[in-house]
Amino acid sequence: MLKRIIIGSLLVSSALSLNVQSRTLLPKSNTKLDTSLHVSGGDIVPALKAPPALYDGAVAIGAAKASKSFSDIFKLGIVSGAHIGFGSYLAITVGGACPGIASSNPGLQKIIFGAFGLPFGLIMTLITGGELFTGNTALVTAAWKEGKTDGKSLLKNWVASYAGNFIGSVLLAYLAFASQTLGNAPASVAIATAKANLPFTVAFVRGILCNWLVCMAVYMASGCCTMVGKMTAIWFPISAFVALGLDHSVANMFIIPLGMMRGADVTFAEMIMNNLLPVTLGNIVGGALMCIMPFGATFGSWFKNKSSE
């Protein structure tokens, strides 16, 4: 009898001890969590912003870009032109060097050409805070339409980033040419020749479609708070536009000069008039209208009577 009482007492004591320990541990754990949250600002940042917040964030980014000086935009534009050039360089080196696959399975070759190259170029630009003309046609336009900047600042950003992108792209084209890493591969010459001989309307439409996808990548990546999220948002639209054979003005600033250096029968005037001019105009339409306008009309104040709000 005494033995049963002792065993029962021990069991009850053990249960009470475990209950006390569990009550003691939980508040400490929660206290640490609360302290951590308080130190970091008190809120858990979502990995992906909701659509209205995504648009507001894009407007804020556009306003910040528009507020920079011409020289700062120009310098970051040079770097971004080189980044996109590196992406094009890799695409030509890998996807452009698959003649066997291109003849037997052209769809697969297009996927390879799109997947390896331009996505990593845009990743470098967005992560480092670069100034890419094509993306700015959406972001800075949104800031202008929401009254966060003026038309003069919009034009300043576009001109400075475009000029910087051109210099950075051509500089990298020369370095790629001087490196002799492409050997006798004909892809750069063939691509440059084809792009410089497009009808104006075709180049214009390809520019619209291209920058619609590019600006969607930029827009979605701006709402992601993790590196993996930003990379995912960038990879799919960018690899898609390359695989589809669309035209990006900044990428072409690298591709066509590189082809010319390697022997493409293309003049400077043909590069400008037959490709960069129509593609640039198409890129503006694709970014400022096709991409960002629907979101501005839905989540912003585009086409809305502010006096009635």
Short mmCIF file of C-alpha atoms in Angstrom, two decimals:
data_model
loop_
_atom_site.label_atom_id
_atom_site.label_comp_id
_atom_site.label_asym_id
_atom_site.label_seq_id
_atom_site.Cartn_x
_atom_site.Cartn_y
_atom_site.Cartn_z
CA MET A 1 0.00 0.00 0.00
CA LEU A 2 2.78 2.40 0.99
CA LYS A 3 4.63 1.48 -2.21
CA ARG A 4 1.60 2.44 -4.33
CA ILE A 5 1.25 5.78 -2.51
CA ILE A 6 4.95 6.60 -3.10
CA ILE A 7 4.77 5.68 -6.80
CA GLY A 8 1.56 7.72 -7.21
CA SER A 9 3.15 10.71 -5.50
CA LEU A 10 6.17 10.51 -7.79
CA LEU A 11 3.99 10.40 -10.90
CA VAL A 12 1.95 13.40 -9.74
CA SER A 13 5.12 15.32 -8.90
CA SER A 14 6.60 14.54 -12.31
CA ALA A 15 3.45 15.70 -14.07
CA LEU A 16 3.35 18.93 -12.07
CA SER A 17 7.04 19.52 -12.79
CA LEU A 18 6.59 19.07 -16.54
CA ASN A 19 3.56 21.38 -16.52
CA VAL A 20 5.50 24.10 -14.70
CA GLN A 21 8.47 23.74 -17.08
CA SER A 22 6.26 23.99 -20.15
CA ARG A 23 4.59 27.12 -18.79
CA THR A 24 7.98 28.62 -18.01
CA LEU A 25 9.50 27.86 -21.42
CA LEU A 26 6.66 29.15 -23.60
CA PRO A 27 6.69 32.77 -22.40
CA LYS A 28 10.47 32.91 -22.77
CA SER A 29 10.21 31.68 -26.34
CA ASN A 30 7.45 34.15 -27.14
CA THR A 31 9.38 36.94 -25.42
CA LYS A 32 12.38 36.30 -27.64
CA LEU A 33 10.14 36.25 -30.71
CA ASP A 34 8.41 39.47 -29.65
CA THR A 35 11.77 41.12 -28.98
CA SER A 36 13.07 40.01 -32.37
CA LEU A 37 10.02 41.41 -34.11
CA HIS A 38 10.26 44.64 -32.15
CA VAL A 39 13.91 45.12 -33.05
CA SER A 40 13.23 44.47 -36.74
CA GLY A 41 10.41 47.00 -36.84
CA GLY A 42 7.48 45.11 -35.38
CA ASP A 43 6.06 43.71 -38.62
CA ILE A 44 6.76 40.63 -40.66
CA VAL A 45 7.51 41.73 -44.22
CA PRO A 46 5.58 39.62 -46.76
CA ALA A 47 7.63 37.76 -49.34
CA LEU A 48 5.37 39.16 -52.08
CA LYS A 49 3.39 42.39 -51.91
CA ALA A 50 -0.33 42.41 -52.62
CA PRO A 51 -1.26 43.94 -56.01
CA PRO A 52 -2.20 47.43 -54.69
CA ALA A 53 0.97 47.61 -52.59
CA LEU A 54 2.97 46.30 -55.53
CA TYR A 55 1.80 49.24 -57.64
CA ASP A 56 2.45 51.76 -54.86
CA GLY A 57 5.96 50.38 -54.44
CA ALA A 58 6.62 50.65 -58.18
CA VAL A 59 5.51 54.29 -58.11
CA ALA A 60 7.87 55.00 -55.21
CA ILE A 61 10.77 53.38 -57.08
CA GLY A 62 9.95 55.41 -60.18
CA ALA A 63 9.86 58.64 -58.17
CA ALA A 64 13.25 57.84 -56.64
CA LYS A 65 14.71 57.18 -60.08
CA ALA A 66 13.33 60.45 -61.43
CA SER A 67 14.84 62.42 -58.51
CA LYS A 68 18.41 61.37 -59.32
CA SER A 69 20.77 63.72 -61.11
CA PHE A 70 21.43 63.30 -64.82
CA SER A 71 25.02 62.22 -64.12
CA ASP A 72 24.01 59.57 -61.58
CA ILE A 73 21.41 58.10 -63.93
CA PHE A 74 23.93 58.19 -66.77
CA LYS A 75 26.62 56.37 -64.75
CA LEU A 76 24.23 53.68 -63.56
CA GLY A 77 22.94 53.46 -67.13
CA ILE A 78 26.43 52.59 -68.39
CA VAL A 79 26.66 49.78 -65.84
CA SER A 80 23.19 48.47 -66.74
CA GLY A 81 24.02 48.54 -70.44
CA ALA A 82 27.03 46.37 -69.70
CA HIS A 83 24.91 44.03 -67.57
CA ILE A 84 22.42 43.50 -70.40
CA GLY A 85 25.36 43.13 -72.76
CA PHE A 86 26.76 40.33 -70.60
CA GLY A 87 23.38 38.59 -70.79
CA SER A 88 23.34 38.89 -74.58
CA TYR A 89 26.95 37.74 -74.71
CA LEU A 90 26.10 34.56 -72.81
CA ALA A 91 22.99 33.92 -74.91
CA ILE A 92 25.00 34.13 -78.14
CA THR A 93 27.80 32.00 -76.69
CA VAL A 94 25.50 29.20 -75.51
CA GLY A 95 22.17 29.33 -77.34
CA GLY A 96 23.71 30.71 -80.49
CA ALA A 97 26.22 27.87 -80.70
CA CYS A 98 23.76 24.99 -81.07
CA PRO A 99 23.41 24.53 -84.85
CA GLY A 100 22.64 20.82 -84.51
CA ILE A 101 19.82 21.44 -82.04
CA ALA A 102 18.58 24.41 -84.09
CA SER A 103 18.15 22.22 -87.16
CA SER A 104 16.69 19.18 -85.44
CA ASN A 105 14.68 20.85 -82.65
CA PRO A 106 14.37 24.63 -83.20
CA GLY A 107 11.98 25.04 -80.29
CA LEU A 108 14.51 23.61 -77.85
CA GLN A 109 17.24 25.83 -79.25
CA LYS A 110 15.06 28.91 -78.67
CA ILE A 111 14.47 27.89 -75.06
CA ILE A 112 18.21 27.45 -74.53
CA PHE A 113 18.88 30.82 -76.17
CA GLY A 114 16.34 32.48 -73.89
CA ALA A 115 17.15 30.72 -70.63
CA PHE A 116 20.90 31.25 -70.59
CA GLY A 117 21.74 34.91 -70.87
CA LEU A 118 19.38 37.86 -70.62
CA PRO A 119 17.74 36.81 -67.31
CA PHE A 120 21.02 37.03 -65.42
CA GLY A 121 21.75 40.41 -67.03
CA LEU A 122 18.50 41.89 -65.69
CA ILE A 123 19.06 40.25 -62.30
CA MET A 124 22.39 42.08 -61.98
CA THR A 125 20.75 45.37 -62.97
CA LEU A 126 17.78 45.20 -60.59
CA ILE A 127 19.63 43.86 -57.57
CA THR A 128 22.33 46.54 -57.80
CA GLY A 129 19.97 49.48 -58.43
CA GLY A 130 20.92 50.11 -62.03
CA GLU A 131 19.18 52.38 -64.52
CA LEU A 132 17.71 50.49 -67.46
CA PHE A 133 15.81 52.59 -70.00
CA THR A 134 13.29 49.89 -70.85
CA GLY A 135 12.25 49.29 -67.25
CA ASN A 136 12.15 53.03 -66.58
CA THR A 137 9.49 53.48 -69.26
CA ALA A 138 7.10 51.75 -66.86
CA LEU A 139 8.28 52.76 -63.39
CA VAL A 140 9.05 56.44 -63.99
CA THR A 141 5.93 56.83 -66.13
CA ALA A 142 3.85 55.52 -63.21
CA ALA A 143 5.47 58.05 -60.88
CA TRP A 144 4.76 60.85 -63.37
CA LYS A 145 1.11 59.86 -63.82
CA GLU A 146 0.64 59.73 -60.04
CA GLY A 147 2.07 63.24 -59.63
CA LYS A 148 5.23 62.08 -57.85
CA THR A 149 7.49 63.65 -60.47
CA ASP A 150 7.19 65.99 -63.45
CA GLY A 151 7.55 65.58 -67.19
CA LYS A 152 10.99 67.21 -67.20
CA SER A 153 12.33 64.65 -64.72
CA LEU A 154 10.72 61.84 -66.71
CA LEU A 155 12.49 62.99 -69.87
CA LYS A 156 15.77 63.43 -67.98
CA ASN A 157 15.61 59.87 -66.70
CA TRP A 158 14.79 58.39 -70.10
CA VAL A 159 17.51 60.32 -71.96
CA ALA A 160 20.23 59.74 -69.36
CA SER A 161 19.50 56.03 -68.95
CA TYR A 162 19.23 55.47 -72.72
CA ALA A 163 22.54 57.26 -73.40
CA GLY A 164 24.27 55.38 -70.59
CA ASN A 165 22.84 52.05 -71.73
CA PHE A 166 24.14 52.67 -75.25
CA ILE A 167 27.69 53.45 -74.12
CA GLY A 168 27.81 50.50 -71.71
CA SER A 169 26.46 48.09 -74.33
CA VAL A 170 28.85 49.20 -77.08
CA LEU A 171 31.78 49.13 -74.65
CA LEU A 172 31.02 45.54 -73.70
CA ALA A 173 30.53 44.62 -77.37
CA TYR A 174 34.05 45.82 -78.08
CA LEU A 175 35.45 43.91 -75.10
CA ALA A 176 33.62 40.75 -76.19
CA PHE A 177 35.00 41.19 -79.70
CA ALA A 178 38.53 41.78 -78.42
CA SER A 179 38.34 38.71 -76.14
CA GLN A 180 37.96 36.42 -79.19
CA THR A 181 35.92 33.97 -77.11
CA LEU A 182 33.31 33.49 -79.85
CA GLY A 183 35.84 32.02 -82.28
CA ASN A 184 34.38 31.53 -85.76
CA ALA A 185 30.79 31.11 -84.57
CA PRO A 186 28.49 32.91 -87.05
CA ALA A 187 25.58 33.60 -84.68
CA SER A 188 26.44 37.21 -83.82
CA VAL A 189 26.80 38.18 -87.49
CA ALA A 190 23.61 36.40 -88.53
CA ILE A 191 21.54 37.89 -85.69
CA ALA A 192 22.84 41.42 -86.28
CA THR A 193 22.16 41.20 -90.01
CA ALA A 194 18.62 39.93 -89.48
CA LYS A 195 17.78 42.60 -86.90
CA ALA A 196 19.09 45.45 -89.07
CA ASN A 197 16.92 44.37 -92.00
CA LEU A 198 13.52 44.21 -90.33
CA PRO A 199 10.63 46.25 -91.74
CA PHE A 200 9.91 49.27 -89.52
CA THR A 201 6.48 48.03 -88.43
CA VAL A 202 7.74 44.56 -87.59
CA ALA A 203 10.55 45.95 -85.44
CA PHE A 204 8.11 48.33 -83.76
CA VAL A 205 5.64 45.57 -82.84
CA ARG A 206 8.43 43.30 -81.62
CA GLY A 207 9.58 46.16 -79.42
CA ILE A 208 6.10 46.53 -77.92
CA LEU A 209 5.78 42.84 -77.11
CA CYS A 210 9.32 42.61 -75.78
CA ASN A 211 9.12 45.45 -73.28
CA TRP A 212 5.66 44.41 -72.15
CA LEU A 213 7.35 41.26 -70.82
CA VAL A 214 10.52 43.02 -69.63
CA CYS A 215 8.54 45.58 -67.63
CA MET A 216 6.36 42.84 -66.16
CA ALA A 217 9.57 41.21 -64.92
CA VAL A 218 10.78 44.52 -63.45
CA TYR A 219 7.35 45.25 -61.95
CA MET A 220 6.91 41.83 -60.34
CA ALA A 221 10.50 41.73 -59.05
CA SER A 222 9.95 45.10 -57.34
CA GLY A 223 7.29 43.48 -55.17
CA CYS A 224 9.46 40.53 -54.06
CA CYS A 225 11.43 40.78 -50.83
CA THR A 226 13.72 37.77 -51.33
CA MET A 227 16.49 37.09 -53.81
CA VAL A 228 14.81 33.88 -54.94
CA GLY A 229 11.53 35.70 -55.49
CA LYS A 230 13.15 38.41 -57.58
CA MET A 231 15.06 35.86 -59.66
CA THR A 232 11.90 33.87 -60.34
CA ALA A 233 9.94 36.99 -61.32
CA ILE A 234 12.70 37.93 -63.75
CA TRP A 235 13.58 34.57 -65.27
CA PHE A 236 10.26 33.54 -66.81
CA PRO A 237 9.28 36.75 -68.68
CA ILE A 238 12.84 37.47 -69.84
CA SER A 239 13.57 33.97 -71.10
CA ALA A 240 10.17 34.08 -72.82
CA PHE A 241 10.80 37.29 -74.78
CA VAL A 242 14.18 36.03 -76.00
CA ALA A 243 12.80 32.63 -77.00
CA LEU A 244 9.95 34.36 -78.84
CA GLY A 245 12.40 36.35 -80.94
CA LEU A 246 11.30 39.80 -79.74
CA ASP A 247 13.45 42.95 -79.75
CA HIS A 248 14.92 44.79 -76.77
CA SER A 249 16.57 48.10 -77.64
CA VAL A 250 19.35 47.85 -75.03
CA ALA A 251 20.18 44.23 -75.87
CA ASN A 252 20.35 45.24 -79.53
CA MET A 253 22.81 48.00 -78.61
CA PHE A 254 25.20 45.14 -77.82
CA ILE A 255 24.18 42.52 -80.37
CA ILE A 256 24.24 44.63 -83.53
CA PRO A 257 27.56 46.43 -82.87
CA LEU A 258 29.16 43.10 -81.95
CA GLY A 259 27.95 41.61 -85.23
CA MET A 260 29.25 44.65 -87.12
CA MET A 261 32.67 44.28 -85.50
CA ARG A 262 32.69 40.64 -86.53
CA GLY A 263 31.90 41.38 -90.16
CA ALA A 264 28.14 41.88 -90.50
CA ASP A 265 27.24 43.96 -93.54
CA VAL A 266 25.36 46.57 -91.52
CA THR A 267 25.95 50.32 -91.44
CA PHE A 268 25.52 52.57 -88.42
CA ALA A 269 22.58 54.29 -90.13
CA GLU A 270 20.88 50.94 -90.78
CA MET A 271 21.32 49.95 -87.14
CA ILE A 272 19.65 53.19 -86.00
CA MET A 273 16.89 53.59 -88.59
CA ASN A 274 15.99 49.94 -89.20
CA ASN A 275 16.23 48.69 -85.63
CA LEU A 276 16.98 50.96 -82.68
CA LEU A 277 14.49 53.68 -83.64
CA PRO A 278 11.43 51.47 -84.21
CA VAL A 279 12.35 49.08 -81.41
CA THR A 280 12.85 51.95 -78.94
CA LEU A 281 9.48 53.45 -79.83
CA GLY A 282 7.90 50.02 -79.43
CA ASN A 283 9.63 49.56 -76.08
CA ILE A 284 8.13 52.83 -74.85
CA VAL A 285 4.63 51.73 -75.85
CA GLY A 286 5.15 48.30 -74.31
CA GLY A 287 6.38 49.68 -70.97
CA ALA A 288 4.34 52.86 -70.50
CA LEU A 289 1.05 51.62 -71.95
CA MET A 290 0.78 47.84 -72.26
CA CYS A 291 2.47 46.98 -68.97
CA ILE A 292 1.91 49.71 -66.37
CA MET A 293 -1.22 51.52 -67.61
CA PRO A 294 -3.75 48.80 -66.59
CA PHE A 295 -2.35 48.74 -63.05
CA GLY A 296 -2.33 52.53 -62.85
CA ALA A 297 -5.94 52.66 -64.00
CA THR A 298 -6.93 50.04 -61.41
CA PHE A 299 -4.76 50.67 -58.35
CA GLY A 300 -3.68 54.24 -59.08
CA SER A 301 -5.27 57.47 -60.27
CA TRP A 302 -4.83 57.14 -64.05
CA PHE A 303 -7.88 58.49 -65.95
CA LYS A 304 -9.68 59.24 -62.68
CA ASN A 305 -11.24 62.55 -61.72
CA LYS A 306 -9.36 63.42 -58.55
CA SER A 307 -11.87 66.11 -57.57
CA SER A 308 -14.59 63.49 -57.24
CA GLU A 309 -12.58 61.11 -55.06
#
